[in-house]
Amino acid sequence: MSLNIFWFIPTSEDTKYLGDKKSSRVVDFDYSKQIAVAADNLGFDGVLIPTGRIWEDPWVVASSLIGATKNLKFLVALRPGVMQPALAARMSATFDRFSNGRVALNLVVGGDKDELEGDGLYQKPKERYEAASEFVDIWKDILKSSYEKELVNFDGKYYKTTNAKLLYPPVQRPTPPLFFGGSSDEAHELAAQKVDLYITWGEKLEDVKEKIEDLKKRASKYGRTLRFGIRFHVIVRETEEEAWEAAEKLISRLDEETIKSAHEIIGKKDSIGQKRMADLTNGGKSRTREELEISPNLWAGVGLARSGCAIALVGSPEIVATRIQEYANLGIDTFVFSGYPHLEEAYKFAELVFPLLPNRVKEKLSKF
């Protein structure tokens, strides 16, 4: 199976040492462009642009990088409640047209309660998922209206639109691909009914397998099939020993106050997936490799200092490629990786791991 490998563009700061402000890099347009161009030239299929108030706006960032790249896809966020579906449809189609089919959308429903209310969204979790379902229906219908030549009317509990129409159709049809992740029952139901690809944060192989089996069963009730993706950090070096040394170095400047502060913020989130990530570090109390290596070469150290994905694949190129294949064997075809700092680690991953994965190495013309 041919795999889709995405990288990550951080849009607030980047660093060699988690939690150490002195070593952090300012992420401006030039640095974001460096990462995007590197990912494009190295042969990554796409990049994830993060969303939330600690990050720069993902649509502006992604749009600014279209002209600097040739093949790279941009995974950007759709935020029901923060965006209206008609506007989201126009933005999606415009980006798809201007990039010649290089956009994928990441449906983001959960988040921090304080942040959501700061954006004007006061719905409870169940309401957010109900609203997201309506949002996706309208978004899809308006995108299709551009070539099916039908006006869109919708009168739901959360959204209403009258005679909506999109004039300029997307390149990708019927719509650009829609990604989504979530661990709650409501999230799994939404995924089963509405999205193209379900993406999970990295977890133990058996836990991911359980998720996939549940989602396949739910989707089959609606006569649908899903694709699957997974989000990991990665620390790869020429030897396993060097990789674990790099992992320890990454968290070597974390202090107790920083870890405590990070987990106070994490604790405010109503995400079940985020709770699962926090549990992997015992609420930020784990410290040793034995405690943080939750499964062979799956390390939760990143979760000590940041929310979101907590797990990194750690090892030699052969080990990392083997772990990727184990998840691919479950039916996962899309992997979204990141590493600190993101520019250098993109090169390490591509140069060390791509030769061990199917269909990843580009042909190089010899000068001789």
Coordinates of N, CA and C in Angstrom, one line a residue, residues 22-145:
K22 N 14.5 30.0 26.1 CA 15.8 30.5 25.6 C 16.2 29.9 24.3
S23 N 15.8 28.6 24.1 CA 16.2 27.9 22.9 C 15.2 28.0 21.8
S24 N 14.0 28.6 22.0 CA 12.9 28.6 21.1 C 13.2 29.5 19.9
R25 N 12.7 29.2 18.7 CA 12.9 29.9 17.5 C 11.6 30.7 17.2
V26 N 11.7 31.9 16.8 CA 10.5 32.6 16.3 C 10.1 32.1 15.0
V27 N 8.8 31.7 14.8 CA 8.3 31.2 13.6 C 7.6 32.3 12.8
D28 N 8.3 32.8 11.8 CA 7.7 33.9 11.0 C 7.5 33.3 9.6
F29 N 7.1 34.2 8.7 CA 6.8 33.7 7.3 C 8.0 33.0 6.7
D30 N 9.2 33.6 6.8 CA 10.4 33.0 6.2 C 10.7 31.6 6.7
Y31 N 10.5 31.4 8.1 CA 10.8 30.1 8.6 C 9.8 29.1 8.2
S32 N 8.5 29.5 8.2 CA 7.4 28.6 7.7 C 7.7 28.2 6.3
K33 N 8.1 29.2 5.5 CA 8.4 28.9 4.1 C 9.6 27.9 4.0
Q34 N 10.6 28.1 4.8 CA 11.7 27.1 4.8 C 11.2 25.7 5.0
I35 N 10.4 25.5 6.0 CA 9.9 24.1 6.3 C 9.0 23.6 5.1
A36 N 8.2 24.5 4.6 CA 7.3 24.0 3.5 C 8.1 23.7 2.3
V37 N 9.1 24.5 1.9 CA 9.9 24.2 0.7 C 10.7 22.9 0.9
A38 N 11.2 22.8 2.1 CA 12.0 21.5 2.4 C 11.1 20.3 2.3
A39 N 9.9 20.4 2.9 CA 9.0 19.2 2.9 C 8.6 18.9 1.4
D40 N 8.4 19.9 0.6 CA 8.0 19.8 -0.8 C 9.2 19.1 -1.5
N41 N 10.4 19.6 -1.4 CA 11.5 19.1 -2.1 C 11.9 17.7 -1.6
L42 N 11.7 17.4 -0.3 CA 12.1 16.1 0.2 C 11.1 15.0 -0.2
G43 N 9.9 15.4 -0.7 CA 8.9 14.4 -1.1 C 7.8 14.1 -0.1
F44 N 7.6 14.9 0.9 CA 6.4 14.7 1.7 C 5.2 15.0 0.9
D45 N 4.1 14.4 1.2 CA 2.9 14.6 0.5 C 2.1 15.8 0.9
G46 N 2.3 16.2 2.1 CA 1.6 17.4 2.6 C 2.1 17.9 3.9
V47 N 1.5 19.0 4.4 CA 1.8 19.5 5.7 C 0.5 19.8 6.5
L48 N 0.5 19.6 7.8 CA -0.6 20.0 8.7 C -0.3 21.4 9.2
I49 N -1.2 22.3 9.0 CA -1.1 23.6 9.6 C -2.0 23.6 10.9
P50 N -1.5 23.9 12.1 CA -2.3 23.8 13.3 C -3.2 25.0 13.4
T51 N -4.2 24.8 14.3 CA -5.2 25.8 14.5 C -5.4 26.0 16.0
G52 N -5.9 27.2 16.3 CA -6.1 27.6 17.7 C -5.4 28.9 18.0
R53 N -5.7 29.5 19.2 CA -5.3 30.9 19.4 C -3.8 31.0 19.7
I54 N -3.1 29.9 20.0 CA -1.7 30.0 20.2 C -0.9 29.9 18.9
W55 N -1.6 29.7 17.8 CA -1.0 29.5 16.4 C -1.5 30.7 15.5
E56 N -0.7 30.9 14.5 CA -1.1 31.9 13.5 C -2.3 31.3 12.7
D57 N -3.0 32.1 12.0 CA -4.2 31.6 11.3 C -3.8 30.6 10.2
P58 N -4.3 29.4 10.2 CA -3.9 28.4 9.3 C -4.2 28.7 7.8
W59 N -5.3 29.4 7.5 CA -5.6 29.7 6.2 C -4.7 30.7 5.6
V60 N -4.3 31.7 6.3 CA -3.4 32.7 5.9 C -2.0 32.1 5.6
V61 N -1.6 31.3 6.6 CA -0.3 30.6 6.5 C -0.2 29.8 5.2
A62 N -1.2 28.9 5.1 CA -1.2 28.0 4.0 C -1.3 28.7 2.6
S63 N -2.2 29.7 2.5 CA -2.3 30.5 1.3 C -1.0 31.1 0.9
S64 N -0.3 31.6 1.9 CA 1.0 32.3 1.6 C 2.1 31.4 1.1
L65 N 1.9 30.1 1.2 CA 2.9 29.1 0.9 C 2.6 28.4 -0.5
I66 N 1.4 28.7 -1.1 CA 1.1 28.0 -2.3 C 2.2 28.3 -3.4
G67 N 2.6 29.5 -3.6 CA 3.5 29.8 -4.6 C 4.9 29.3 -4.4
A68 N 5.2 29.0 -3.1 CA 6.6 28.6 -2.8 C 6.7 27.1 -3.0
T69 N 5.6 26.4 -3.2 CA 5.6 24.9 -3.3 C 5.0 24.4 -4.6
K70 N 5.3 23.2 -5.0 CA 4.8 22.6 -6.2 C 3.8 21.5 -6.1
N71 N 4.1 20.6 -5.2 CA 3.3 19.4 -5.0 C 2.6 19.2 -3.7
L72 N 3.1 20.0 -2.7 CA 2.7 19.8 -1.3 C 1.2 20.1 -1.1
K73 N 0.5 19.2 -0.4 CA -0.9 19.5 0.0 C -0.9 20.2 1.4
F74 N -1.9 21.0 1.6 CA -2.0 21.7 2.9 C -3.3 21.3 3.6
L75 N -3.1 20.8 4.8 CA -4.2 20.3 5.6 C -4.6 21.5 6.6
V76 N -5.7 22.1 6.3 CA -6.1 23.3 7.1 C -7.5 23.1 7.7
A77 N -7.7 23.9 8.7 CA -8.9 23.6 9.6 C -10.2 24.2 9.2
L78 N -11.2 23.4 9.3 CA -12.6 24.0 9.2 C -13.1 24.0 10.7
R79 N -13.7 25.1 11.1 CA -14.1 25.3 12.5 C -15.6 25.6 12.6
P80 N -16.5 24.6 12.6 CA -17.9 24.9 12.8 C -18.1 25.8 14.0
G81 N -19.0 26.8 13.8 CA -19.3 27.7 14.9 C -18.4 29.0 14.9
V82 N -17.2 28.8 14.4 CA -16.3 29.9 14.2 C -16.4 30.4 12.8
M83 N -16.6 29.5 11.9 CA -16.8 29.8 10.4 C -18.2 29.4 10.0
Q84 N -18.8 30.2 9.1 CA -20.0 29.8 8.5 C -19.8 28.8 7.3
P85 N -20.6 27.8 7.1 CA -20.3 26.8 6.1 C -20.2 27.4 4.7
A86 N -21.0 28.4 4.4 CA -21.0 29.0 3.0 C -19.6 29.7 2.8
L87 N -19.1 30.4 3.8 CA -17.8 31.0 3.7 C -16.7 29.9 3.6
A88 N -16.9 28.9 4.4 CA -15.9 27.8 4.4 C -15.8 27.1 3.0
A89 N -17.0 27.0 2.4 CA -17.0 26.4 1.0 C -16.3 27.3 0.0
R90 N -16.5 28.6 0.1 CA -15.8 29.5 -0.9 C -14.3 29.5 -0.6
M91 N -13.9 29.5 0.6 CA -12.5 29.5 0.9 C -11.9 28.1 0.5
S92 N -12.6 27.0 0.7 CA -12.1 25.7 0.3 C -11.9 25.6 -1.2
A93 N -12.9 26.1 -2.0 CA -12.9 26.0 -3.4 C -11.8 27.0 -4.0
T94 N -11.7 28.2 -3.4 CA -10.7 29.1 -3.9 C -9.3 28.5 -3.7
F95 N -9.0 28.0 -2.5 CA -7.7 27.5 -2.2 C -7.4 26.3 -3.1
D96 N -8.4 25.4 -3.3 CA -8.3 24.3 -4.2 C -7.9 24.7 -5.6
R97 N -8.6 25.7 -6.1 CA -8.4 26.2 -7.5 C -7.0 26.9 -7.6
F98 N -6.7 27.7 -6.7 CA -5.4 28.5 -6.8 C -4.2 27.6 -6.6
S99 N -4.4 26.5 -5.8 CA -3.3 25.5 -5.6 C -3.3 24.4 -6.5
N100 N -4.3 24.3 -7.4 CA -4.5 23.2 -8.4 C -4.6 21.9 -7.6
G101 N -5.6 21.9 -6.7 CA -6.0 20.7 -6.0 C -5.1 20.2 -4.9
R102 N -4.5 21.2 -4.1 CA -3.6 20.9 -3.1 C -4.1 21.2 -1.7
V103 N -5.4 21.1 -1.5 CA -5.9 21.4 -0.1 C -6.7 20.2 0.4
A104 N -6.5 19.9 1.7 CA -7.4 19.0 2.4 C -7.8 19.7 3.7
L105 N -9.0 19.3 4.1 CA -9.6 20.1 5.2 C -9.7 19.2 6.5
N106 N -9.4 19.8 7.6 CA -9.4 19.2 8.9 C -10.5 19.7 9.7
L107 N -11.6 18.9 9.9 CA -12.7 19.4 10.7 C -12.4 19.3 12.2
V108 N -12.4 20.5 12.8 CA -12.0 20.7 14.2 C -13.3 21.0 15.0
V109 N -13.7 20.1 15.9 CA -14.9 20.3 16.7 C -14.6 20.6 18.1
G110 N -13.7 19.9 18.7 CA -13.3 20.1 20.1 C -12.4 21.2 20.4
G111 N -11.9 21.3 21.6 CA -11.0 22.4 22.0 C -11.1 22.8 23.4
D112 N -10.3 23.8 23.8 CA -10.3 24.3 25.1 C -11.6 25.2 25.3
K113 N -12.3 25.0 26.4 CA -13.5 25.8 26.7 C -13.3 27.3 26.6
D114 N -12.2 27.7 27.3 CA -11.9 29.2 27.4 C -11.6 29.7 26.0
E115 N -10.9 29.0 25.2 CA -10.5 29.4 23.8 C -11.8 29.5 22.9
L116 N -12.6 28.4 23.0 CA -13.8 28.4 22.2 C -14.8 29.6 22.6
E117 N -14.9 29.9 23.9 CA -15.7 31.0 24.3 C -15.1 32.3 23.9
G118 N -13.8 32.4 23.8 CA -13.1 33.6 23.3 C -13.4 33.8 21.9
D119 N -13.6 32.7 21.1 CA -14.0 32.8 19.7 C -15.5 33.0 19.5
G120 N -16.2 33.0 20.6 CA -17.7 33.3 20.5 C -18.5 32.0 20.4
L121 N -17.9 30.8 20.8 CA -18.6 29.6 20.7 C -18.9 29.0 22.1
Y122 N -20.2 29.0 22.4 CA -20.6 28.6 23.8 C -21.4 27.3 23.8
Q123 N -21.3 26.5 22.8 CA -22.0 25.2 22.7 C -21.4 24.2 23.6
K124 N -22.2 23.3 24.2 CA -21.7 22.1 24.9 C -21.2 21.1 23.9
P125 N -20.3 20.1 24.4 CA -19.8 19.2 23.4 C -20.8 18.5 22.5
K126 N -21.9 18.0 23.1 CA -22.9 17.3 22.3 C -23.4 18.2 21.2
E127 N -23.7 19.5 21.6 CA -24.2 20.5 20.6 C -23.2 20.8 19.5
R128 N -21.9 20.8 19.9 CA -20.9 21.1 18.9 C -20.9 20.0 17.8
Y129 N -21.1 18.7 18.2 CA -21.0 17.6 17.2 C -22.3 17.7 16.4
E130 N -23.4 18.0 17.0 CA -24.7 18.1 16.2 C -24.5 19.2 15.1
A131 N -24.0 20.4 15.6 CA -23.8 21.5 14.7 C -22.8 21.2 13.6
A132 N -21.7 20.4 13.9 CA -20.7 20.1 13.0 C -21.3 19.2 11.9
S133 N -22.2 18.3 12.2 CA -22.9 17.5 11.2 C -23.7 18.3 10.2
E134 N -24.4 19.3 10.7 CA -25.1 20.2 9.8 C -24.1 21.0 8.9
F135 N -23.1 21.5 9.6 CA -22.1 22.3 8.9 C -21.5 21.5 7.7
V136 N -21.1 20.2 7.9 CA -20.5 19.4 6.8 C -21.5 19.2 5.7
D137 N -22.8 19.0 6.0 CA -23.8 18.8 5.0 C -23.9 20.0 4.1
I138 N -24.0 21.2 4.7 CA -24.1 22.4 3.9 C -22.8 22.7 3.1
W139 N -21.7 22.5 3.8 CA -20.4 22.7 3.1 C -20.3 21.9 1.9
K140 N -20.6 20.6 2.0 CA -20.5 19.7 0.8 C -21.5 20.1 -0.3
D141 N -22.7 20.4 0.1 CA -23.7 20.8 -0.9 C -23.4 22.0 -1.6
I142 N -22.8 23.0 -0.9 CA -22.5 24.3 -1.6 C -21.3 24.1 -2.5
L143 N -20.3 23.2 -2.1 CA -19.2 22.9 -3.0 C -19.8 22.2 -4.3
K144 N -20.7 21.3 -4.1 CA -21.2 20.6 -5.3 C -22.1 21.5 -6.1
S145 N -22.7 22.5 -5.5 CA -23.6 23.4 -6.3 C -22.9 24.1 -7.4

